[in-house]
CSV table of C-alpha atoms in Angstrom, one decimal:
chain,number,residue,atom,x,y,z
A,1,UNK,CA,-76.8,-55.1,-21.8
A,2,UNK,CA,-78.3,-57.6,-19.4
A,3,UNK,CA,-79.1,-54.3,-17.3
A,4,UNK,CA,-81.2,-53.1,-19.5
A,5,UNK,CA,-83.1,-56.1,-21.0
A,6,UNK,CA,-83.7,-56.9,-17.1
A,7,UNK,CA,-85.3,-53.0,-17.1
A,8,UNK,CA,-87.2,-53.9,-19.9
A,9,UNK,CA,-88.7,-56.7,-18.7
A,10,UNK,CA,-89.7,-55.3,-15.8
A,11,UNK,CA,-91.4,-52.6,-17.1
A,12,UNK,CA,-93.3,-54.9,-20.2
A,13,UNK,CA,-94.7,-56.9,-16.1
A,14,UNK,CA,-96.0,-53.2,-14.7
A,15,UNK,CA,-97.3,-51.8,-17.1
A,16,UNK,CA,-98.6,-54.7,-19.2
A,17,UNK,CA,-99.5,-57.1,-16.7
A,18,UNK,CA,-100.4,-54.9,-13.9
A,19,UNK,CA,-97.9,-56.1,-11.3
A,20,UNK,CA,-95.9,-54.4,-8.5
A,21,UNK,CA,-92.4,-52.6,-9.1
A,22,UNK,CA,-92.1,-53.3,-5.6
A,23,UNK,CA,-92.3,-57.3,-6.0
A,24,UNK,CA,-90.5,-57.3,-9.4
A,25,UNK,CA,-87.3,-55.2,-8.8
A,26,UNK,CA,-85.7,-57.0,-5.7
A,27,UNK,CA,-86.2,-60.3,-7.9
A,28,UNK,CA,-84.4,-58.6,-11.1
A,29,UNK,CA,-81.7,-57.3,-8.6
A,30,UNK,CA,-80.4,-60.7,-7.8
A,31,UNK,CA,-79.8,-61.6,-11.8
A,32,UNK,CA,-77.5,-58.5,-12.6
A,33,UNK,CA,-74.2,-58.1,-11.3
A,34,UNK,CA,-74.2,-56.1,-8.0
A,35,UNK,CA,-72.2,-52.9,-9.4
A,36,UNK,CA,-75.5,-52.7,-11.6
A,37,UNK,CA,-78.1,-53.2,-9.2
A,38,UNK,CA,-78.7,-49.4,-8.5
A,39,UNK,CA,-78.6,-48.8,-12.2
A,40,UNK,CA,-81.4,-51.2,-12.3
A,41,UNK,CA,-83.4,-49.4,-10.0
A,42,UNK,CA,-82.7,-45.8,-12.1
A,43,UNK,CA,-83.5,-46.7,-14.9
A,44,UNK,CA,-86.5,-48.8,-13.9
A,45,UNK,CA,-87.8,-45.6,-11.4
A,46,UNK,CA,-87.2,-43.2,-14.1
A,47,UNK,CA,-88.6,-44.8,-17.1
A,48,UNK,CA,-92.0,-45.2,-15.3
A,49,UNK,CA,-91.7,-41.6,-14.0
A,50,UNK,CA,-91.9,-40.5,-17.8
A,51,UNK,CA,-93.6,-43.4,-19.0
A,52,UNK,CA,-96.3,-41.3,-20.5
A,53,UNK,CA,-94.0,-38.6,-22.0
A,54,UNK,CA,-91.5,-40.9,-23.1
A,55,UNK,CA,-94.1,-43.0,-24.6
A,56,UNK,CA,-95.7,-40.2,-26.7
A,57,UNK,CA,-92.2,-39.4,-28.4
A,58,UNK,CA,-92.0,-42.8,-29.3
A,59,UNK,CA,-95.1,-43.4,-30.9
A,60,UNK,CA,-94.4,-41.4,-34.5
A,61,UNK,CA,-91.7,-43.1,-34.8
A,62,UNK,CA,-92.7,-46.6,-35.2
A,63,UNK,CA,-94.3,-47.5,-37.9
A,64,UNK,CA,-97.0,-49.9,-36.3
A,65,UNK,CA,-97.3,-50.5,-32.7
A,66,UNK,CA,-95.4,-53.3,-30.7
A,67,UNK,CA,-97.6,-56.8,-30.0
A,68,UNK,CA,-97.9,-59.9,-28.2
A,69,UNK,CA,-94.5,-60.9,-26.9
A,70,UNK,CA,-92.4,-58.5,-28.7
A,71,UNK,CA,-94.2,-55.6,-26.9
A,72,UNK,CA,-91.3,-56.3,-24.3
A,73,UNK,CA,-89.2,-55.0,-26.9
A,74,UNK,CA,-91.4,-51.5,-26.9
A,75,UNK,CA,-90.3,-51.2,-23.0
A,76,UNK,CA,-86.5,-51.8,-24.1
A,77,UNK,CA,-87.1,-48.5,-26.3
A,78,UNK,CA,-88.2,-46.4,-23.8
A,79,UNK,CA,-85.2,-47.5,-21.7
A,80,UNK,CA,-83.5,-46.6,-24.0
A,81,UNK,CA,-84.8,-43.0,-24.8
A,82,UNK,CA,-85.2,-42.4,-21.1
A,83,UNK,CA,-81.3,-42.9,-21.1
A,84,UNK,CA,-80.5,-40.8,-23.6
A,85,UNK,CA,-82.9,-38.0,-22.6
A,86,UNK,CA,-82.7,-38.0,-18.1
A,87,UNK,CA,-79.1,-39.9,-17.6
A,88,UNK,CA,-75.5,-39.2,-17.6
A,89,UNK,CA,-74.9,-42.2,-19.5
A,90,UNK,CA,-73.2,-41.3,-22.8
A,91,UNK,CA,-75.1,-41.5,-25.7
A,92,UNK,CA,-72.5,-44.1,-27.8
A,93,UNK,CA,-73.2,-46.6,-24.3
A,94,UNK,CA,-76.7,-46.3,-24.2
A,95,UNK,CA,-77.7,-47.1,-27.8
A,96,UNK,CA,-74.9,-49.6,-27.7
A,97,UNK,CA,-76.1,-51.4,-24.5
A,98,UNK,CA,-79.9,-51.3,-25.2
A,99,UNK,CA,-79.4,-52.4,-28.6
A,100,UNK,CA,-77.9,-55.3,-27.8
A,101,UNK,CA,-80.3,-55.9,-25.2
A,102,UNK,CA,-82.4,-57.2,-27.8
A,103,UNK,CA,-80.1,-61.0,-27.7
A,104,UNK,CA,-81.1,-61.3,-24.4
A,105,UNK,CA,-84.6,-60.8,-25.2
A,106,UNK,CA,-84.5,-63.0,-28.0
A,107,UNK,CA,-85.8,-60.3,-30.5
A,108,UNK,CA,-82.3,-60.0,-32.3
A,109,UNK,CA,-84.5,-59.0,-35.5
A,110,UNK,CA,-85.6,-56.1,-33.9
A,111,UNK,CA,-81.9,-54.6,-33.3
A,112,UNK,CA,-82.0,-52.6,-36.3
A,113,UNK,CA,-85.4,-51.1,-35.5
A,114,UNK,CA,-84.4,-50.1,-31.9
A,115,UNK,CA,-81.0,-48.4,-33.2
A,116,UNK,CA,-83.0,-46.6,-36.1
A,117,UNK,CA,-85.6,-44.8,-33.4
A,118,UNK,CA,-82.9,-44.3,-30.2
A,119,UNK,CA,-81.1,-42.5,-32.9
A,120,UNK,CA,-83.9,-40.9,-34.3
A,121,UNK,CA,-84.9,-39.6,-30.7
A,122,UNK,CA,-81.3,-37.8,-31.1
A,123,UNK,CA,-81.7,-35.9,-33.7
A,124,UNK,CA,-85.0,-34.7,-33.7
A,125,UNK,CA,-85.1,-34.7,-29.8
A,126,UNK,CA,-86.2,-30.5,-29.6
A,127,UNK,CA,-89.0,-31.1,-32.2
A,128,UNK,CA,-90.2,-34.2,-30.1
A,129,UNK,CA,-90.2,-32.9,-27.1
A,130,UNK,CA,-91.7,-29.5,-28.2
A,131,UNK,CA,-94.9,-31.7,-29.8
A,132,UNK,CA,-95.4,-33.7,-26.8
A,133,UNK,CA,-94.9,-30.6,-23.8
A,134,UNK,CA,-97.9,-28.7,-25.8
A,135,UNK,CA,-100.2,-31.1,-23.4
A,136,UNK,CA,-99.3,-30.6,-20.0
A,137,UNK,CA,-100.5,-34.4,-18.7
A,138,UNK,CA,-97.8,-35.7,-20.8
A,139,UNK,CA,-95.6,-32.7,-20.0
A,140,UNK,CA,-95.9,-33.9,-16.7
A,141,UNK,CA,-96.3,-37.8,-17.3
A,142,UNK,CA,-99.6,-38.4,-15.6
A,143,UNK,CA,-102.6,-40.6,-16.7
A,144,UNK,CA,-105.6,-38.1,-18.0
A,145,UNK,CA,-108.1,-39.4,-15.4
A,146,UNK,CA,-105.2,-38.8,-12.3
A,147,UNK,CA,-104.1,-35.2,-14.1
A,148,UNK,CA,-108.0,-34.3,-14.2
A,149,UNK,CA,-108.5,-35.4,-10.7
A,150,UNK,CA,-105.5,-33.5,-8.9
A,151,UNK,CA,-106.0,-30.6,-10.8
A,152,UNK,CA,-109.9,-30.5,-10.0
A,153,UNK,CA,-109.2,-30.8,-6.1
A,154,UNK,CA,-106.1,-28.8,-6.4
A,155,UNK,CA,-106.8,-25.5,-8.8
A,156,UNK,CA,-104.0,-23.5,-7.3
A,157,UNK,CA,-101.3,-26.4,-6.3
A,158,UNK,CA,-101.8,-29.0,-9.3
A,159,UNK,CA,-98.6,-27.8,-11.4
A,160,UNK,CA,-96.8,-28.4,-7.7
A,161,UNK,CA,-98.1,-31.7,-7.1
A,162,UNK,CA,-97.2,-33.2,-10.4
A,163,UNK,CA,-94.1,-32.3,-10.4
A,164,UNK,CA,-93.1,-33.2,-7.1
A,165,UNK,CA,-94.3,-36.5,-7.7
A,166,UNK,CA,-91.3,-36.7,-10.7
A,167,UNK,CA,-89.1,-35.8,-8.5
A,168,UNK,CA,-86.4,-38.4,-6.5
A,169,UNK,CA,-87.7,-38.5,-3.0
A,170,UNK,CA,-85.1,-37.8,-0.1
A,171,UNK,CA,-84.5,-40.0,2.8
A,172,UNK,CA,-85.6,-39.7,5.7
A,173,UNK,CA,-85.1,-41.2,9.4
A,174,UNK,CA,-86.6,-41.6,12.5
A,175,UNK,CA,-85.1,-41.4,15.4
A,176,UNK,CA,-85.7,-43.5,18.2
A,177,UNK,CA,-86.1,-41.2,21.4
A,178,UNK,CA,-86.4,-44.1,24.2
A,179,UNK,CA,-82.0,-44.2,22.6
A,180,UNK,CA,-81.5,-40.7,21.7
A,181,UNK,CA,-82.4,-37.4,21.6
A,182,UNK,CA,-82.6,-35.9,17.6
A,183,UNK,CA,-80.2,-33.5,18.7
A,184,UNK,CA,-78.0,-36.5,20.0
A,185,UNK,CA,-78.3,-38.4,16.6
A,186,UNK,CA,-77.8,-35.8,14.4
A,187,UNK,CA,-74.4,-35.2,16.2
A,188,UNK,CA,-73.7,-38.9,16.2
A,189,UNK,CA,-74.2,-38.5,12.3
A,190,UNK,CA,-72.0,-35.2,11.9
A,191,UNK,CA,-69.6,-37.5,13.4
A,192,UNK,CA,-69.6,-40.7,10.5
A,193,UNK,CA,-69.5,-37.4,7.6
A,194,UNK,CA,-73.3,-37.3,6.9
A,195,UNK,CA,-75.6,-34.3,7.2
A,196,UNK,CA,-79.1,-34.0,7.5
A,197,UNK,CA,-82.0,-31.4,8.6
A,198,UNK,CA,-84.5,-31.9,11.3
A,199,UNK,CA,-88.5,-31.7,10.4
A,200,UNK,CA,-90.4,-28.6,11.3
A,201,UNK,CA,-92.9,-30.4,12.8
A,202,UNK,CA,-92.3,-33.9,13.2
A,203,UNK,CA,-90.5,-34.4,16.2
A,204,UNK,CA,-88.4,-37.5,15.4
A,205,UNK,CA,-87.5,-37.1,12.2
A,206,UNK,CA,-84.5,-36.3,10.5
A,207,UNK,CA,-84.1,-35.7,6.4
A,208,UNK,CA,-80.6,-36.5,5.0
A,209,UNK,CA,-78.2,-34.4,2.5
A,210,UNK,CA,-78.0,-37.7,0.7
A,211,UNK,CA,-79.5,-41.3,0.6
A,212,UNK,CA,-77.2,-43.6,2.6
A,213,UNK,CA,-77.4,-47.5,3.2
A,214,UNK,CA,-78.8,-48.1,6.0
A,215,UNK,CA,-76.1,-49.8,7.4
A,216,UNK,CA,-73.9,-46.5,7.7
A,217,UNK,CA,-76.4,-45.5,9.9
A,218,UNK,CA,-75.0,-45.2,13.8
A,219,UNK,CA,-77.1,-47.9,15.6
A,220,UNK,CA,-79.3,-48.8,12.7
A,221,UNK,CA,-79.0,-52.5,13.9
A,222,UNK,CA,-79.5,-51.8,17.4
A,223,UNK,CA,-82.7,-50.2,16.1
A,224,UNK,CA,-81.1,-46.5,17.3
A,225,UNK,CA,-82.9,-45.4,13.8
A,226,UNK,CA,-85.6,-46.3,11.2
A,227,UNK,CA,-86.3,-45.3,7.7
A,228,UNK,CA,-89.7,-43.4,7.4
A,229,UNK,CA,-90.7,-40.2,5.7
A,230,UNK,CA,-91.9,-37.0,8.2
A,231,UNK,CA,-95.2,-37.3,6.9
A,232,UNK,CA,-95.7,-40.7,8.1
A,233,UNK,CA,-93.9,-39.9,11.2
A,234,UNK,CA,-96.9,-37.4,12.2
A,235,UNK,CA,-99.1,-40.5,12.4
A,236,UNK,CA,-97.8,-42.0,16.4
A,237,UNK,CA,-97.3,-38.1,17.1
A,238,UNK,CA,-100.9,-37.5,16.4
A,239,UNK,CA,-102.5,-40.3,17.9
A,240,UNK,CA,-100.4,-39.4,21.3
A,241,UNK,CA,-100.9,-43.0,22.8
A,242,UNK,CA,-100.7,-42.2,26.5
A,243,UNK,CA,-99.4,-45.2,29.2
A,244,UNK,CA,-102.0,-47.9,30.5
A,245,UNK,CA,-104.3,-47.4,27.6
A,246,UNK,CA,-104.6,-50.5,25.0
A,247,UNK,CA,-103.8,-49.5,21.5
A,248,UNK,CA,-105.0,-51.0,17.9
A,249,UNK,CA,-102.5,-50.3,14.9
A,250,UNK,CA,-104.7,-51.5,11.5
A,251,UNK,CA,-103.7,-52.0,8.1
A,252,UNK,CA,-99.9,-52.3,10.5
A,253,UNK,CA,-97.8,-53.7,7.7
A,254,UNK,CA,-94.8,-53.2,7.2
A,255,UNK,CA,-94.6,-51.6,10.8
A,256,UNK,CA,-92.9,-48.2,10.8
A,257,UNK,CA,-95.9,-46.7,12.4
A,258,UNK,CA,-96.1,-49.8,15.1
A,259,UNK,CA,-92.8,-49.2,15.9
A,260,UNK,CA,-92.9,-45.5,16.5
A,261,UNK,CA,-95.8,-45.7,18.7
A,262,UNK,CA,-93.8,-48.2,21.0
A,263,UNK,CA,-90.5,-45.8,21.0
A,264,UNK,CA,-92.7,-43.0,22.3
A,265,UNK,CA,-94.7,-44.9,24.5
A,266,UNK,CA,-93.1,-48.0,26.1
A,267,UNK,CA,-95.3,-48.0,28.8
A,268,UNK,CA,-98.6,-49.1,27.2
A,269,UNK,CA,-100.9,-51.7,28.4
A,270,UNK,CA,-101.1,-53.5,24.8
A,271,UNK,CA,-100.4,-52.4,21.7
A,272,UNK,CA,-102.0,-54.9,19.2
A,273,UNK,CA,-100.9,-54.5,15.2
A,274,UNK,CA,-103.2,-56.1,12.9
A,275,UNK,CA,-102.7,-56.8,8.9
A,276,UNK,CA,-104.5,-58.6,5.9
A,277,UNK,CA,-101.3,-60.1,4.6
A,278,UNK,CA,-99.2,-62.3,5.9
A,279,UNK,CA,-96.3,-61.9,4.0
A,280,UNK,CA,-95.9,-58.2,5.1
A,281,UNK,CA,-96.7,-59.0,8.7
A,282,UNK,CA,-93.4,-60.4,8.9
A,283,UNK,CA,-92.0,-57.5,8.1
A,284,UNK,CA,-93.9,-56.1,11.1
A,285,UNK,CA,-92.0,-58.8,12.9
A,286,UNK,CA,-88.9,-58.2,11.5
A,287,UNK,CA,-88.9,-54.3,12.1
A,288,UNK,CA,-90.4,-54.6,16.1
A,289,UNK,CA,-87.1,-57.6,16.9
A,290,UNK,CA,-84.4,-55.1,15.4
A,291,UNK,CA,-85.7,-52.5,17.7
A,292,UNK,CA,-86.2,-54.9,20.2
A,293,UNK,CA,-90.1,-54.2,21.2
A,294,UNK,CA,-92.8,-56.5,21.3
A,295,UNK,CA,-96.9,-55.9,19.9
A,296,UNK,CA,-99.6,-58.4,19.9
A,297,UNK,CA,-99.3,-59.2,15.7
A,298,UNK,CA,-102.5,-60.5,14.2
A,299,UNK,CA,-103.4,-61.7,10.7
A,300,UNK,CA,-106.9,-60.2,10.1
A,301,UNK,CA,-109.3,-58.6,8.0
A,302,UNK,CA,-109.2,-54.6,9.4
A,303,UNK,CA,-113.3,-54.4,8.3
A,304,UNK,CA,-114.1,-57.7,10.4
A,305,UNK,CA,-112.7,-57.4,13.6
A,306,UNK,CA,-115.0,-59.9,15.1
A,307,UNK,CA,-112.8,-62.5,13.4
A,308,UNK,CA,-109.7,-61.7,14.9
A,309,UNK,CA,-110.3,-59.6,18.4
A,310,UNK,CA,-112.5,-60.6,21.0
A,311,UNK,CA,-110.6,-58.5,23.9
A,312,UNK,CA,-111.3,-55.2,25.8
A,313,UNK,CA,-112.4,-52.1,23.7
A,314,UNK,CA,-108.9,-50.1,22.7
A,315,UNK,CA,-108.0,-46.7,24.1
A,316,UNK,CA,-106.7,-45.4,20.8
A,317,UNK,CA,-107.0,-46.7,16.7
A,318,UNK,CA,-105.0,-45.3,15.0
A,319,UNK,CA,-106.5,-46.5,11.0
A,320,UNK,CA,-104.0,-46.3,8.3
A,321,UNK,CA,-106.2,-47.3,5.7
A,322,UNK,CA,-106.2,-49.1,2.5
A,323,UNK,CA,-105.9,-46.3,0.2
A,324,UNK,CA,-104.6,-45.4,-3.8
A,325,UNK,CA,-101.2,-44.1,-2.5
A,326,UNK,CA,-101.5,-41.0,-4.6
A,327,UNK,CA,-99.3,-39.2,-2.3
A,328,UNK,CA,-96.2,-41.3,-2.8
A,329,UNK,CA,-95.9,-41.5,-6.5
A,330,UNK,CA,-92.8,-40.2,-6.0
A,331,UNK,CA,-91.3,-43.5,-4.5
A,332,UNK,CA,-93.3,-45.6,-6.0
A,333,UNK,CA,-93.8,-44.2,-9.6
A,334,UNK,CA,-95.7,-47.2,-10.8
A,335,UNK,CA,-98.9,-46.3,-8.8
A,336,UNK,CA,-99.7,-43.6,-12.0
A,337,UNK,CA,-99.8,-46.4,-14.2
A,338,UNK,CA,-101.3,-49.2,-11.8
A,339,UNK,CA,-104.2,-47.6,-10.4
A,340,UNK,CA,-107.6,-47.5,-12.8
A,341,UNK,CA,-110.2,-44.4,-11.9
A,342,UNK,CA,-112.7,-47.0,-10.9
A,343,UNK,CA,-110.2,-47.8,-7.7
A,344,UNK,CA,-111.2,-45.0,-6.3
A,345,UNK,CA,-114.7,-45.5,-5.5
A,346,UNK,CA,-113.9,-49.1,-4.9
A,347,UNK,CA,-111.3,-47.7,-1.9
A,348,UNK,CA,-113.7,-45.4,-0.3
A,349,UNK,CA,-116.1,-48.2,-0.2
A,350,UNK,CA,-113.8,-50.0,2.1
A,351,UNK,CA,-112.5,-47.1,3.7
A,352,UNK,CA,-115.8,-46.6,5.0
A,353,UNK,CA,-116.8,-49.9,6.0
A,354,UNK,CA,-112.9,-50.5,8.1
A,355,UNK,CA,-114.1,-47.6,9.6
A,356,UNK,CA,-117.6,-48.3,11.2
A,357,UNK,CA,-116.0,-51.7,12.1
A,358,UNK,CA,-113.1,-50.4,14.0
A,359,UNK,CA,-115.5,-47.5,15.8
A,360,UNK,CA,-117.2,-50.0,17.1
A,361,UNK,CA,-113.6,-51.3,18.7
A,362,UNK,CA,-113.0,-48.3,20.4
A,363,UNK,CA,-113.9,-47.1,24.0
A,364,UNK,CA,-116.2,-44.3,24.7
A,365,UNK,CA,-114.0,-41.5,25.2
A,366,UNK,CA,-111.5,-42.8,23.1
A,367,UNK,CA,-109.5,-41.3,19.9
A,368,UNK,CA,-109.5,-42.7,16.3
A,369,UNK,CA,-106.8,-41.4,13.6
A,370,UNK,CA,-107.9,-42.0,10.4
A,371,UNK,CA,-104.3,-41.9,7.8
A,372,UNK,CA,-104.1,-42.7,3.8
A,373,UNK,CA,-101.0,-41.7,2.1
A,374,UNK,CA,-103.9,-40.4,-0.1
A,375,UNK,CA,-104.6,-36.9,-1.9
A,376,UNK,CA,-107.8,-37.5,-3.2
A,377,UNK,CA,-110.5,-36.1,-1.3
A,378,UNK,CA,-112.7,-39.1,-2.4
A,379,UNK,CA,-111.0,-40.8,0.6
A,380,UNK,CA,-109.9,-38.2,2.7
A,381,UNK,CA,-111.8,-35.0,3.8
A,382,UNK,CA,-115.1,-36.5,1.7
A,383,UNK,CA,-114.3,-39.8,3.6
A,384,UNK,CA,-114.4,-38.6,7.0
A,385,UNK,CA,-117.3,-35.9,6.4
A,386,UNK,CA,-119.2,-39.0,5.3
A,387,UNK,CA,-118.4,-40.2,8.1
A,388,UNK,CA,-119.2,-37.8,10.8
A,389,UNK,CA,-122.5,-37.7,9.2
A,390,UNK,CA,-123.6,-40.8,9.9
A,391,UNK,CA,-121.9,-41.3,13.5
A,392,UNK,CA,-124.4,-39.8,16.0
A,393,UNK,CA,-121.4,-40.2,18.6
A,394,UNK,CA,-118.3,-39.4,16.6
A,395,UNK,CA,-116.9,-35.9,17.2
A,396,UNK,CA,-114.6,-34.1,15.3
A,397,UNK,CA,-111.0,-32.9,16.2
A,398,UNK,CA,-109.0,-30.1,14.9
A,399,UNK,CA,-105.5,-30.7,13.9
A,400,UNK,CA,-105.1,-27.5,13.0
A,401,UNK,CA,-107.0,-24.2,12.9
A,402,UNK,CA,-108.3,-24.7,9.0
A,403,UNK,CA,-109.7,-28.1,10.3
A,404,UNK,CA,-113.2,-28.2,11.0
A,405,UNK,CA,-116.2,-30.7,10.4
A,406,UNK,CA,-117.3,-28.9,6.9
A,407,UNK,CA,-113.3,-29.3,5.5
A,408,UNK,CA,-112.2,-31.9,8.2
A,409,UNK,CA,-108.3,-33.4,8.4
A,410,UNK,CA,-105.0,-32.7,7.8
A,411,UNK,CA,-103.9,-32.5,3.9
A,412,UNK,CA,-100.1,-32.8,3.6
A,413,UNK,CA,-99.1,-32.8,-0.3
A,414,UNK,CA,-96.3,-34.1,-2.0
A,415,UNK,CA,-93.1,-32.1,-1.8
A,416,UNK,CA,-94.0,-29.6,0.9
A,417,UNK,CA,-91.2,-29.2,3.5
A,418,UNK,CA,-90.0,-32.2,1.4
A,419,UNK,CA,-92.3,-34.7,2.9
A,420,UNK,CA,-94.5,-37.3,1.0
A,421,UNK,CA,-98.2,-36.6,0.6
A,422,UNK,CA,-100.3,-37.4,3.5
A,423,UNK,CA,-103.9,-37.3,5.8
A,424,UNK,CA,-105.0,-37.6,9.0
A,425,UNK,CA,-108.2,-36.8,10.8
A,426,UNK,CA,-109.0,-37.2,14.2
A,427,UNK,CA,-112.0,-38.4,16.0
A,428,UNK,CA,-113.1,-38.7,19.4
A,429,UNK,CA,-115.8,-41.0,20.3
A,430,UNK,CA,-118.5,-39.1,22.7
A,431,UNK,CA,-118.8,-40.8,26.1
């Protein structure tokens, strides 16, 4: 009961008042009892996964819409239906439970209603469904303007991408090679009962059978192993920071990639990690003391370096920018329902403005790698096109033999080899 009122209200704060699932679930965590914590997180995950879908079922079936501070109780329904529909639960304890989430709510008067269309949902669930599937965005449970987007850049691989972004995301690790080989760690894991498959192309990484806490993994404390998807891994491989050279991580937070760089290259001059927000800079800190390296951590604005850097020109940038996250829907499903079509534009605006500040950071002869855990080419391949355009000494690249300055980067999308959606591009500035 207080499970799902506590999913409910979670959901009437993301999608209603346009904040975080991020911020809101830890804070919800610590009010249910800790056997329900993860139950929290499934049902929250889920239900905005199918928001969309889950929403149209339950439209003809009220018989006016949800207002004002009882639209909270609109979010308990689709807890409810998401239940009954995606879970294990049995039905008799999910109408029971999220009908009686309604006390905690304090919208007892609106018990009867809730039971009437959970129970509704049952028994017309194959003419429901069947109404709603006919349109394939809510078939899929995407936002029109998103839907229209993906499958405009993406003729052939739209029906892939949507539904990998619905799907539960595996973990992956990183292993840190200045402690082990992967070879070495993936034995030490055979050992403790827990399998797992190396990338095909990211050295370091590692995806597991099953998601784990992190505190079954060997060395985890000791810093022997981070979490980070392959995708993001490729970011430190890419930019292939060499020792002596001086190194700028922007947009750092919450480290990963800071991290990484250190663990293959322990012998560089500097490495300086830079961030907007102070609160996730300490998880920068955080992650570089439980592996036990040290980076030069600066608060600063990535598009105003002027402010915040008055050293030596770096070596190597590696620009993880600001971006709409459209590759990681998967692990965090709110971004369908957070992000407005005018972000876009506004995000390659600033895109391109972080990155004629930063070139002008970097040493002649030096190499930029531009990242966004983005698949819109609004801030990807457009982005660094754009770019190159207008940057008499910026030279292309390749990654890769389909990479060139007319269709420039690497596009990773979601759910290939199992990996998040990603993009990098890299540039050389001309001496």
């Amino acid at each position: 009961m207080k499970t799902r009122a506590a999913a409910a209200n979670i959901l009437h704060q993301v999608l209603n008042q346009g904040q975080s699932l991020s911020t809101l679930l830890p804070r919800y965590q610590q009010e249910v009892a800790a056997k329900d914590r993860a139950l929290l997180q499934e049902l929250c995950f889920g239900t905005l996964r199918w928001y969309s879908r889950l929403d149209a079922m339950t439209k003809p079936l009220l018989e006016k819409p949800l207002k004002g501070k009882y639209r909270v109780v609109h979010s308990l329904i689709l807890v409810g239906i998401y239940q009954l529909l995606y879970t294990r639960i049995p039905a008799h304890a999910a109408l029971a439970e999220t009908v009686n989430a309604c006390k905690i709510l304090k919208a007892e008067p609106f018990k009867g209603m809730v039971n009437g269309v959970l129970r509704n949902v049952q028994r017309q669930q194959d003419e429901l469904t069947a109404k709603v599937d006919a349109l394939p965005q809510l078939r899929l449970a995407h936002p029109n303007w998103l839907f229209k987007r993906i499958q405009h850049a993406y003729p052939e691989q739209w029906q892939d991408i949507l539904t990998a972004n619905n799907q539960h995301p595996p973990m992956w690790i990183r292993v840190n090679q200045s402690r082990h080989t992967p070879e070495q760690y993936l034995a030490l894991l055979q050992q403790d009962g827990l399998d797992a498959t190396p990338d095909t192309q990211a050295h370091s990484a590692l995806r597991l059978a099953r998601p784990v806490d992190v505190a079954t993994l060997p060395g985890f404390d000791q810093g022997h192993s981070s979490v980070q998807d392959a995708a993001a891994q490729m970011a430190a491989q890419l930019l292939d920071a060499q020792a002596g050279e001086r190194v700028l991580d922007a947009c750092a937070a919450p480290g990963g990639k800071t991290a990484h760089i250190l663990e293959r290259q322990p012998q560089l001059a500097q490495l300086v990690a830079v961030d907007m927000d102070g609160e996730r800079l300490k998880r920068v800190h955080q992650n570089l003391d439980r592996i036990g390296l040290h980076a030069t951590v600066l608060q600063g604005d990535a598009a105003q370096p002027a402010d915040w850097w008055q050293g030596d020109a770096f070596d190597r940038i590696l620009l993880d920018a600001p971006c709409s996250a459209t590759g990681v829907i998967r692990r965090h499903p709110d971004i369908k329902w957070l992000r407005r079509p005018e972000d876009i534009a506004q995000l390659a605006q600033l895109q391109a403005q972080i990155l004629d500040a930063l070139w002008q950071q970097l040493k002649p002869g030096g190499t930029l790698l531009y990242a966004t855990c983005s698949i819109l080419p609004d801030e990807n391949s457009e982005q660094i096109k754009a770019f190159l355009s207008r940057t008499p000494d910026a030279q292309h690249m390749a990654l890769h033999s389909g990479d060139t300055p007319e269709q420039p980067g690497w596009q990773l999308l979601p759910g290939a080899e199992q990996r998040d959606g990603f993009y990098y591009a890299k540039l050389s500035k001309l001496a």
